[in-house]
Coordinates of C-alpha atoms and ligand atoms in Angstrom, one line a residue:
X1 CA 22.3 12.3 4.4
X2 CA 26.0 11.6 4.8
X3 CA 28.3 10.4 1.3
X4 CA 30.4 7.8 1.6
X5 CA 33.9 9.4 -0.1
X6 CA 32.6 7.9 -3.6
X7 CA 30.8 8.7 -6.5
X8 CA 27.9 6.7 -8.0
X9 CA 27.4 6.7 -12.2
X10 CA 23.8 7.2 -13.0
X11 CA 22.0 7.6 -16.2
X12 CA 19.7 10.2 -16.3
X13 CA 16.2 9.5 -17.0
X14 CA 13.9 12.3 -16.5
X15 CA 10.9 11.5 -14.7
X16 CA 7.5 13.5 -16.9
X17 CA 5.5 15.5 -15.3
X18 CA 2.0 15.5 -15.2
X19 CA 0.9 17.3 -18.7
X20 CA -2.6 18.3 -16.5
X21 CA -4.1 16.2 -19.4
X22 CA -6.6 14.2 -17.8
X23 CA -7.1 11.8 -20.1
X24 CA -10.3 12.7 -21.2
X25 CA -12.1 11.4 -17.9
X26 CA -15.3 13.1 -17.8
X27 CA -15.3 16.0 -15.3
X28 CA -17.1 15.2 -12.1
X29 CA -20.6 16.9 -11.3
X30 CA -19.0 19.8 -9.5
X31 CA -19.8 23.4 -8.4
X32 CA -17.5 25.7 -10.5
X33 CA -15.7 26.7 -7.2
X34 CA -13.9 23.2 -7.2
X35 CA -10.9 22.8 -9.1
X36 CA -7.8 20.4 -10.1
X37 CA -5.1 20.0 -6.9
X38 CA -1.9 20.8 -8.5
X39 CA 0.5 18.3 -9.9
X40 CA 3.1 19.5 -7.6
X41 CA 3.9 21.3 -3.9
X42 CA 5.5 24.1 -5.6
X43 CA 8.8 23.9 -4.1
X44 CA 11.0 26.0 -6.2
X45 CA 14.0 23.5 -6.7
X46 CA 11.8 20.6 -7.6
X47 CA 8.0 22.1 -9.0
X48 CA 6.4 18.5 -9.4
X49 CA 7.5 17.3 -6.1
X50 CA 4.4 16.3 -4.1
X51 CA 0.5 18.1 -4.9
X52 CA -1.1 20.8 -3.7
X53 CA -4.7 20.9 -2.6
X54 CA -4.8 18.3 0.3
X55 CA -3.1 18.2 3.3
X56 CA -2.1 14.3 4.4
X57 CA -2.3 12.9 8.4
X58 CA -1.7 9.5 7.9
X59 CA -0.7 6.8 5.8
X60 CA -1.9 3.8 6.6
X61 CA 0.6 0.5 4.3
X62 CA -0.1 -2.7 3.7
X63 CA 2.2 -4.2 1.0
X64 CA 3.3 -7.5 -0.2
X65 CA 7.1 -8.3 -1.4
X66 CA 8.1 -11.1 -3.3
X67 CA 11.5 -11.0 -4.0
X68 CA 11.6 -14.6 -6.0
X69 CA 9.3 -12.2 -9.3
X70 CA 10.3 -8.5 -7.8
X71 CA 6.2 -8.2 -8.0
X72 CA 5.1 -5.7 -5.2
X73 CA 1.5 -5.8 -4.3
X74 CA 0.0 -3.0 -2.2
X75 CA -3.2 -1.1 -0.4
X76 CA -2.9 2.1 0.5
X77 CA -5.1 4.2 2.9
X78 CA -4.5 7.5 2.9
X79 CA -6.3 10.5 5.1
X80 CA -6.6 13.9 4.0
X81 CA -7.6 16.9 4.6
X82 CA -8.6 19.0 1.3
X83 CA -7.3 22.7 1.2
X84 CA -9.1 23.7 -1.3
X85 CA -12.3 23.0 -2.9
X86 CA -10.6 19.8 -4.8
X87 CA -12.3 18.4 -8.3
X88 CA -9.4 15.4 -8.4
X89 CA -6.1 15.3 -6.8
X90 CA -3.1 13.7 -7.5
X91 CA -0.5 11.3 -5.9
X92 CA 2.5 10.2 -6.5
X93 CA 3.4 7.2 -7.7
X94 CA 6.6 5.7 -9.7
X95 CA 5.9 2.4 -12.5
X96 CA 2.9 0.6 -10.8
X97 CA 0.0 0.3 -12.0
X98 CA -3.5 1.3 -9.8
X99 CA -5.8 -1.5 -9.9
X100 CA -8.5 0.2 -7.9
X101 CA -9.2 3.9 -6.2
X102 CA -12.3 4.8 -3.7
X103 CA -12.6 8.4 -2.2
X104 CA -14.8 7.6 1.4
X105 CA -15.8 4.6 0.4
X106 CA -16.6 4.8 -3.4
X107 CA -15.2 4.6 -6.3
X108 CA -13.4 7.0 -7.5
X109 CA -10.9 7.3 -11.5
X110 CA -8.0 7.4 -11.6
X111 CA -5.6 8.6 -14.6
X112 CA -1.7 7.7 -14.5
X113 CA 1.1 10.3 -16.6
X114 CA 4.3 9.3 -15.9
X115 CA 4.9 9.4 -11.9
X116 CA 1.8 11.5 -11.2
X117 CA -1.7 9.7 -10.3
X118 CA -4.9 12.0 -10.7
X119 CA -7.6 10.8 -8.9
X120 CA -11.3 12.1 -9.4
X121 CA -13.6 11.2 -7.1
X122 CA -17.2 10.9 -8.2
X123 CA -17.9 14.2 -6.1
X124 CA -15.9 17.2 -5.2
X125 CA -14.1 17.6 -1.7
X126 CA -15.1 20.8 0.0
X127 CA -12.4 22.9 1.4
X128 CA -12.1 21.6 5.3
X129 CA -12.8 17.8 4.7
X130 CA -11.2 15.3 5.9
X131 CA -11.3 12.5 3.4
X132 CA -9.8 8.9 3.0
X133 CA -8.3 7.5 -0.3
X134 CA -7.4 3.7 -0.6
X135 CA -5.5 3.0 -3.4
X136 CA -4.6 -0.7 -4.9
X137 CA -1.9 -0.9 -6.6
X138 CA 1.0 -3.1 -7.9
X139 CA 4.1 -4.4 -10.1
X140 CA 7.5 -4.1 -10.6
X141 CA 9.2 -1.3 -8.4
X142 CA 11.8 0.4 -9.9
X143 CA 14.1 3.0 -9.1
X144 CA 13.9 7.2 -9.8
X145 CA 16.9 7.9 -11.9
X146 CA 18.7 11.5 -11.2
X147 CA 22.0 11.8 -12.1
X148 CA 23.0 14.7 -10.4
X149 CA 21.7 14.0 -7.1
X150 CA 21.9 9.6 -6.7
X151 CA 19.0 7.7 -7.5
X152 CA 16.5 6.7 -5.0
X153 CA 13.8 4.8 -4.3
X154 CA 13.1 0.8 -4.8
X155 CA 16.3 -1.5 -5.1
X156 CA 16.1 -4.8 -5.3
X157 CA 19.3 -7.0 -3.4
X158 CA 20.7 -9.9 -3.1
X159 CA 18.3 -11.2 -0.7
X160 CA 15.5 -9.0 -0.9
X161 CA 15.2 -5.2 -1.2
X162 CA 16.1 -1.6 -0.1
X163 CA 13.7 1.3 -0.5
X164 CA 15.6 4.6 0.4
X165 CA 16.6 7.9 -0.9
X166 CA 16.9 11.5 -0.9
X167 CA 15.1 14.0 -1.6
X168 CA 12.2 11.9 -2.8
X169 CA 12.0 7.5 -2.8
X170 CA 8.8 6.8 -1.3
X171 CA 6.4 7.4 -4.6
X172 CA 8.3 3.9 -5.8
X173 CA 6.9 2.1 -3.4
X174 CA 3.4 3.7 -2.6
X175 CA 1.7 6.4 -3.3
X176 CA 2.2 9.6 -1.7
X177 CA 2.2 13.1 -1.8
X178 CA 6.4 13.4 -2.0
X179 CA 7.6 17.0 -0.5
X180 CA 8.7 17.3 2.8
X181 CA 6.5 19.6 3.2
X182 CA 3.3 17.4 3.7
X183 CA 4.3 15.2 6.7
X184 CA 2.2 12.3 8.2
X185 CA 2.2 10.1 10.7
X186 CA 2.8 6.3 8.8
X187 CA 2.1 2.4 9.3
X188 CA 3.4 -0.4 7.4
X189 CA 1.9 -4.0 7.6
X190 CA 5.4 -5.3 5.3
X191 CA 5.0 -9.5 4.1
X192 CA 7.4 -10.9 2.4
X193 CA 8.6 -14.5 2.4
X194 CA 9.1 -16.2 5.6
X195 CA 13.2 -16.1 6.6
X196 CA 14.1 -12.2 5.5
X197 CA 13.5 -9.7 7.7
X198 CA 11.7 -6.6 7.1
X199 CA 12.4 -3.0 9.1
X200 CA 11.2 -0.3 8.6
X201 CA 10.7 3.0 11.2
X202 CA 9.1 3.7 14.5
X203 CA 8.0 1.3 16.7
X204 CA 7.7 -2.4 16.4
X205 CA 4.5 -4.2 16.4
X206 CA 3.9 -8.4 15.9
X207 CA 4.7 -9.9 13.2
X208 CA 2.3 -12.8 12.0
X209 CA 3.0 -15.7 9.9
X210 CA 0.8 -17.3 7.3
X211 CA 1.5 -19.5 4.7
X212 CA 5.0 -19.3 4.3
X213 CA 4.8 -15.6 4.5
X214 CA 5.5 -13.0 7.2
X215 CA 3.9 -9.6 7.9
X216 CA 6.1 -7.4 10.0
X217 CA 4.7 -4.1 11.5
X218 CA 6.1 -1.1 11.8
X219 CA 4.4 2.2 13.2
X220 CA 5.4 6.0 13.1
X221 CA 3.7 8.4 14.8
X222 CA 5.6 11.5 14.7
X223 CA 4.8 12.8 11.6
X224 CA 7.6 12.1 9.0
X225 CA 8.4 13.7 5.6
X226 CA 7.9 11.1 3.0
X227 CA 11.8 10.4 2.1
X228 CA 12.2 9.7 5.5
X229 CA 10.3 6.7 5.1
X230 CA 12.0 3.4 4.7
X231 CA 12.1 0.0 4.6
X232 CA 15.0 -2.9 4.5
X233 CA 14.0 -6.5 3.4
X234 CA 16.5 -9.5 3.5
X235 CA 18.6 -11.3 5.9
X236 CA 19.6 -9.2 8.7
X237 CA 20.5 -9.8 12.6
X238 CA 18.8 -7.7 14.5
X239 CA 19.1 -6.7 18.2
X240 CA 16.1 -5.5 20.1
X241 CA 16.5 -3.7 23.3
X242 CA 15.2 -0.2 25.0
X243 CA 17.0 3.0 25.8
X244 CA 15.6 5.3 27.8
X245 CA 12.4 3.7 28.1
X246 CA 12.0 3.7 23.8
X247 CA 12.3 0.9 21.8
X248 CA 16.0 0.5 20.4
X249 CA 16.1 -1.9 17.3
X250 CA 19.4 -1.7 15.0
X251 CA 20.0 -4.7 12.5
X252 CA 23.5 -5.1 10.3
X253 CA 23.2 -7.3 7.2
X254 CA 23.8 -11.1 7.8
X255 CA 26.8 -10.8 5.0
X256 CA 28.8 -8.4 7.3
X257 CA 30.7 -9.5 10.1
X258 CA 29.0 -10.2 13.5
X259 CA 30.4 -7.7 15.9
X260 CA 32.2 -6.1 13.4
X261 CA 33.0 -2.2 13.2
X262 CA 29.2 -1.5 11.8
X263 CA 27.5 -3.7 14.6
X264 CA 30.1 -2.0 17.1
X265 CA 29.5 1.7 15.7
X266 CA 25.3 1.3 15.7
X267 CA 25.5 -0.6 19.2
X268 CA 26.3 3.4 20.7
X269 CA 23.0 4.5 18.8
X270 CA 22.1 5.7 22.5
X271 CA 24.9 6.6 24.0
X272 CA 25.8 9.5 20.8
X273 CA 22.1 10.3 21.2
X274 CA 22.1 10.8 24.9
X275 CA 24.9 13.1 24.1
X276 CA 23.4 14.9 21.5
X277 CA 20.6 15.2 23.6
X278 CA 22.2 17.3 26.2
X279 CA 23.0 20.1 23.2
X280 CA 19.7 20.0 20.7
X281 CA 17.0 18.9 23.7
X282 CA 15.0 16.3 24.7
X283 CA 15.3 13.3 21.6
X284 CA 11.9 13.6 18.9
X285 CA 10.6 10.2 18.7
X286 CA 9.6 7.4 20.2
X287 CA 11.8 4.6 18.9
X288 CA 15.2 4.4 17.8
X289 CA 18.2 2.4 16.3
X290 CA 20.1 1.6 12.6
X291 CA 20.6 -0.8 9.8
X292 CA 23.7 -1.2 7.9
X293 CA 22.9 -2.8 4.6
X294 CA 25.7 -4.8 2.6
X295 CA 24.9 -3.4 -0.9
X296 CA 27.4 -1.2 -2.4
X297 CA 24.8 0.6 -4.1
X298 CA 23.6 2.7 -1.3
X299 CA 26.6 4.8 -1.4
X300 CA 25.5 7.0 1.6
X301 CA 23.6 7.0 5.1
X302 CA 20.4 8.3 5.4
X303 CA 18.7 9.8 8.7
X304 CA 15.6 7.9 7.7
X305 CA 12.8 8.5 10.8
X306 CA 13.7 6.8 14.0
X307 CA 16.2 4.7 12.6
X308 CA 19.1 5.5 10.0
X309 CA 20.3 3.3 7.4
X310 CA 24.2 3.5 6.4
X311 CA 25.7 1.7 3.7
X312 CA 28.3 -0.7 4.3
X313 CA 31.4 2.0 2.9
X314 CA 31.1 3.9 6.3
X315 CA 32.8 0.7 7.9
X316 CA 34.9 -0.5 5.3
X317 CA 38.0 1.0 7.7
X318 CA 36.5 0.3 11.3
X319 CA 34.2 1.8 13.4
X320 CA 32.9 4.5 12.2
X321 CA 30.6 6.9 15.2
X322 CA 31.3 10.5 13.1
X323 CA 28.9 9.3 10.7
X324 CA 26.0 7.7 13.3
X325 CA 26.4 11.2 15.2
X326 CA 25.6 12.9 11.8
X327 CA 22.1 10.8 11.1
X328 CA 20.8 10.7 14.5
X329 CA 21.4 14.8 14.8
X330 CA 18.9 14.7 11.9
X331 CA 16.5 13.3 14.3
X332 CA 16.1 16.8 15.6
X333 CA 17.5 18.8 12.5
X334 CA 15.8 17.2 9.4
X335 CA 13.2 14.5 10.9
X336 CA 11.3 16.5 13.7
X337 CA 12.3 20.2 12.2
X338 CA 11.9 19.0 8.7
X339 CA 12.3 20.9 5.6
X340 CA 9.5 23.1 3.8
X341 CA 10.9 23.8 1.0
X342 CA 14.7 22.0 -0.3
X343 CA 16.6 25.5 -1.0
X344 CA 17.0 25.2 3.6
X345 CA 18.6 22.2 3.6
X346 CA 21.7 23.5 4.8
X347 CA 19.6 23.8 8.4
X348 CA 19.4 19.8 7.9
X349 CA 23.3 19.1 6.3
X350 CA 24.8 22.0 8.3
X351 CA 23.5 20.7 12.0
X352 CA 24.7 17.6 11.0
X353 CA 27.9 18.9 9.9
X354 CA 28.5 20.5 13.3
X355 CA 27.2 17.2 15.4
X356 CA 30.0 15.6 14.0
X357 CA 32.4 18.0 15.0
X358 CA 30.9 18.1 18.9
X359 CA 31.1 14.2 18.8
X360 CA 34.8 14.0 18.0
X361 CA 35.1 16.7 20.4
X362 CA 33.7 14.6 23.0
X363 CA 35.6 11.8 21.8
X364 CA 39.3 13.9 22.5
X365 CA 39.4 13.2 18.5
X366 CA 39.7 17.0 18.3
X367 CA 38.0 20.0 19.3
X368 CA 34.8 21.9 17.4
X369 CA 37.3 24.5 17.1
X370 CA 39.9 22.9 15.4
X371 CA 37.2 21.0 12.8
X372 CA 36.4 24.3 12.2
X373 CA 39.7 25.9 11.6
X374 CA 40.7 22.5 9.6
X375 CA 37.4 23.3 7.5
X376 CA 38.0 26.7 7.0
X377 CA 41.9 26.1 6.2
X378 CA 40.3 23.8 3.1
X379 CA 37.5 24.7 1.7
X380 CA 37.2 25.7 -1.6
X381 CA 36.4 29.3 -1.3
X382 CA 37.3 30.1 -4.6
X383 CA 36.2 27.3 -6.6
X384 CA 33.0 26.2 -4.7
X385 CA 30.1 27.2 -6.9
X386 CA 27.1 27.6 -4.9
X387 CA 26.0 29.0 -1.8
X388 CA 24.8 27.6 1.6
X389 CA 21.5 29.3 1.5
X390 CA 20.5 29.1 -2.4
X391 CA 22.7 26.0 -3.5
X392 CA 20.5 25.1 -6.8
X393 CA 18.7 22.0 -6.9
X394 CA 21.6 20.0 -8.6
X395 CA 23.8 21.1 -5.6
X396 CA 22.1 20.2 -2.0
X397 CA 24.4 17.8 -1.1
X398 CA 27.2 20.2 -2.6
X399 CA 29.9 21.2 -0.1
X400 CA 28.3 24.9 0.8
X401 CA 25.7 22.5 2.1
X402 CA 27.5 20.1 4.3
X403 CA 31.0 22.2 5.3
X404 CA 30.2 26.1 5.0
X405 CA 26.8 24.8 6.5
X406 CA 28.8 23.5 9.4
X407 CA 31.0 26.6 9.8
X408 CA 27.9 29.1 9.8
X409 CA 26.6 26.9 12.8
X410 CA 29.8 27.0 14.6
X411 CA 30.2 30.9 13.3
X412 CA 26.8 31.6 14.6
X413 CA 27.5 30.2 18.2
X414 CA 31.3 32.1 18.3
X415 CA 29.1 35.7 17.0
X416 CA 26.2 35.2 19.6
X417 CA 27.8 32.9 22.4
X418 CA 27.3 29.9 24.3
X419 CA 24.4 30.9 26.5
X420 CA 22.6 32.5 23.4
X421 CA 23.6 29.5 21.2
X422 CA 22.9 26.7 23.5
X423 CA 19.0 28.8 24.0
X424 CA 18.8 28.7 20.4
X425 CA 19.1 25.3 19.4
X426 CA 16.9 24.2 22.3
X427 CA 14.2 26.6 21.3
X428 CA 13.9 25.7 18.0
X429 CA 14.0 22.3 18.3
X430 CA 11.2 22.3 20.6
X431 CA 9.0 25.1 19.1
X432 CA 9.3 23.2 15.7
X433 CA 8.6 20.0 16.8
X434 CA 7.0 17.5 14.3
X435 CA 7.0 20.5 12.3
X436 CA 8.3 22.2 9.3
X437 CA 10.8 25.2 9.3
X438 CA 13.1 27.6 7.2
X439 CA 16.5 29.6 7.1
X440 CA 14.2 32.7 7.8
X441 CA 12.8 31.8 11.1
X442 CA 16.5 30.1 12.2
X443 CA 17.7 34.2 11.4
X444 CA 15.1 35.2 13.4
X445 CA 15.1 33.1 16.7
X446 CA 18.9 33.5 16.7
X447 CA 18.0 37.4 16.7
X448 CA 15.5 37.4 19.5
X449 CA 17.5 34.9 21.6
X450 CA 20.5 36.6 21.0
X451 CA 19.4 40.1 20.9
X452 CA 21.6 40.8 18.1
X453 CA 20.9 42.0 14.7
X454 CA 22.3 39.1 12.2
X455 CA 21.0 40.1 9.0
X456 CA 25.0 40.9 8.1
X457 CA 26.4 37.9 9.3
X458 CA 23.6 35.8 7.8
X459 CA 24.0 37.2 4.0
X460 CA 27.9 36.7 4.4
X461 CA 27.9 33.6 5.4
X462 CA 24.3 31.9 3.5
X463 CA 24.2 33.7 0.7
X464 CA 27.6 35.1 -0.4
X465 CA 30.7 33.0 -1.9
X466 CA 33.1 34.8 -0.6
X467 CA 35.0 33.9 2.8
X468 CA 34.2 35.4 5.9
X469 CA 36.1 36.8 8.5
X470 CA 36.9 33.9 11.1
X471 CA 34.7 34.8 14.0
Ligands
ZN1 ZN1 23.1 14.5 6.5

C-alpha cells in the first residue's frame, strides 16, 4: 500500500469478536478428540484475524451486485483442508446474513457473532481432510471501520462499487478466512447490471450476458492473501493487451480524463515491471495491469494480486510512475512472498520503498543513493515512535515501515554488496514463491548469501530507534 499525502477521518467502530458462544447449537456427534477451530489465526497484532484449524486452497465466487438497492447476493465454495480434528470452524464474514451452509454436500449450522461465522457440520472433520463449504449468503455490504489504520472493505460509488483494503477487506464481501497467512488460489463469477464494468484480479475469462445483467470472470491462480483480493464495479475504459506473453488489462475510471496522467502512468505497467524484473527475478503471476478509480475515498494504492488499484490523488499533479513502481514491486514483495504474520510488514512497505528509489534512478530523477541520503537527512529519528521490525498494530503504515524500511534495504545491500545483495533478493523471491515469509528468514538468507554475520546490523536498524551509522 502507498498513501496518497492525505489523511482520511474515520470513526472507530470496533468490530466484536467471536465470544466462542455458540449460540446454544447442539454439539455435533463427535469423538472427544475434535474440537472448535479458533476464532482467529493468532497473529499477534490482530488475534481475531482469520481461524485456525483449516487450511484453505481455493475459493471458488459467484456474486451478484446491484448497485440500484446496494443488495449483494453471493455463493461461496470454499475448499479446505482441516488441521486439526475440527468440531465447527469459523469464517469470516462482515454484515451479511448466511442464508444457507453445507459441509461436502450436507447441511451444515451456522451461528453468526459479529464478523465471525461458526460453522458446525453435522459431523466432525478428521485431521488431513480435505473438505468443501458452500456458503449462501447476502445483503447490504458495508465497510470495516478502523480508525487508526483506514477503513477497508465494501464501498459503494457513484456508479457502482469498490471493494479494497488493507490489512483485511475481503470478509465484507465473502466469506473468508482473513490473515495473510492462509492464501488460496481464487475465482470470481462478478454480475452486476449490464453497462458497468467489473475487474477484478488474474486472468480474464468471458463474460456472459443475461437479462440485462452481465457476469464477468476473473481467475487467480497463484495463491493470494485475502486483502489482496479485489474487485472494481462501475464505468471504466479498459485496455486489453499482453506483455510478455501474460494478459495485461489496466482500466482508468470513465470520469478521469482519457489519456490523461493516470492512463499515461498505468500504460508503462510493463515496461516498470520489465525493469523490476531484472533486480527481484522473473515476475510471480500470470496476468497483469491497474485500475485508477475516481473516488476520493480510496486515499491510497493498493498492490492488490496481479493488478493494483490507485486512487485518483496519485495523478492529481501528472504522471505519476514512483507510485506504479511501488505496487507492482509488491508483486514479488507482498503478493508472491506474502506476509505470515503483520509485525514483517516492513519486508512488504520497505521493498517497496526501495523500488521506488531504483525507478527514479533509472529514470535520471536521482540516484538510490541520493533517495537514501535525502531519507536519512529527514527522517524523524527522534520523534518517530515505532520501529521497523515491531511497529505496533496501530503503526504498519507508520514511517519506520515505509522510509527506515527502505533505508535498511538500501543499508543491507551497501553492508553486504551488490553481488551478495543482487543473490539475495533473487533467492528469496524465488524460494518463497506463492509462499509466506518473515524478517527472520530475510536475516538469515542475507547471512548465508552473504557470508556475513548480521545479527548487529539487523537489531540497529529493525528493532532499535535510534540512527545508525550511514553505511
Ligand atoms: Zn506499499
Amino acid at each position: 500500500m502507498r498513501r496518497a499525502a492525505m489523511v482520511l477521518a474515520v470513526t472507530l467502530v470496533a468490530a466484536s469478536g467471536c465470544s466462542g458462544d455458540d449460540g446454544g447449537k447442539p454439539a455435533p456427534a463427535v469423538s472427544s478428540s475434535f474440537s472448535a477451530g479458533s476464532d482467529g489465526a493468532g497473529d499477534p497484532y490482530f488475534p481475531k484475524y482469520g481461524n485456525g484449524g483449516y487450511d484453505v486452497a481455493a475459493y471458488d465466487l459467484k456474486v451478484k451486485f446491484d448497485p440500484k438497492t446496494d443488495q449483494l447476493t453471493g455463493t461461496a465454495t470454499i475448499t479446505a483442508t482441516a488441521t486439526q480434528d475440527l468440531s465447527s470452524f469459523n469464517l469470516d464474514l462482515s454484515k451479511l446474513a448466511v442464508s444457507a451452509v453445507t459441509v461436502d454436500g450436507a447441511k451444515a449450522t451456522s451461528a453468526a457473532s459479529g464478523a465471525e461465522l461458526t460453522i458446525t457440520p453435522s459431523g466432525g472433520i478428521g485431521r488431513g481432510r480435505e473438505f468443501t463449504t458452500v456458503v449462501e449468503y447476502g445483503g447490504k455490504p458495508s465497510r470495516l471501520a478502523n480508525s487508526t489504520l483506514g477503513d477497508g472493505g465494501w464501498l459503494e460509488t457513484a456508479t457502482g462499487a469498490i471493494a479494497l483494503g488493507q490489512p483485511e477487506s475481503a470478509s465484507t464481501w465473502y466469506p473468508v478466512n482473513d490473515h495473510p497467512s492462509d492464501k488460496a488460489t481464487w475465482q470470481l463469477e462478478m454480475t452486476v447490471p449490464s453497462g458497468l464494468e467489473a475487474i477484478s484480479n488474474g486472468v480474464q475469462g468471458p463474460t456472459r450476458d443475461a437479462g440485462g445483467w452481465t457476469t464477468w470472470t476473473w481467475t487467480e491462480s497463484s495463491p493470494m492473501a485475502s486483502y489482496l483480493s479485489y474487485v472494481v464495479i462501475g464505468q471504466y475504459r479498459i485496455t486489453t493487451g499482453t506483455h510478455g506473453g501474460k494478459p495485461m488489462i489496466t482500466a482508468v475510471a470513465d470520469s478521469l480524463p482519457a489519456g490523461g496522467p493516470a492512463a499515461a502512468s498505468i500504460a508503462r505497467t510493463g515496461e516498470i515491471t520489465d525493469f523490476l524484473a531484472t533486480k527481484f527475478g522473473p515476475y510471480p503471476f500470470d496476468a497483469n495491469g491497474g485500475v485508477v478509480v475516481d473516488e476520493q475515498r480510496i486515499g491510497y494504492a493498493l498492490e492488490t494480486q496481479s493488478r493494483p488499484v490507485y486512487g485518483p490523488s496519485f495523478f492529481a499533479g501528472g504522471e505519476n510512475e514512483t507510485v506504479v513502481a511501488h505496487e507492482l514491486a509488491h508483486q514479488w514483495f507482498g503478493d508472491s512472498v506474502a506476509l505470515q504474520r503483520w509485525q514483517d510488514i516492513w519486508l512488504n512497505e520497505g521493498f517497496a520503498t526501495y523500488a521506488e528509489w531504483l525507478w527514479d534512478e533509472h529514470e535520471k530523477v536521482q540516484t538510490v543513493e541520493q533517495a537514501f541520503d535525502d531519507t536519512y537527512e529527514n527522517y524523524g529519528w527522534l520523534q518517530t515512535p515505532e520501529t521497523t521490525g515491531d511497529p505496533g498494530a496501530g503503526r504498519i503504515f507508520g514511517d519506520a515501515v515505509y522510509q527506515r524500511g527502505g533505508m535498511t534495504v538500501y543499508a543491507l545491500r551497501k553492508t553486504i554488496g551488490d553481488a551478495a545483495f543482487d543473490k539475495l533478493l533473487k533467492q528469496w523471491t524465488a524460494q518463497h514463491r506463492d509462499g509466506n515469509a518473515t524478517t527472520d528468514e530475510l536475516i538469515a538468507l542475507a547471512e548465508q548469501v552473504s557470508g556475513k554475520q548480521l545479527d548487529a546490523f539487523f537489531q540497529k536498524w529493525l528493532f532499535e530507534k535510534a540512527k545508525p551509522p550511514k553505511p
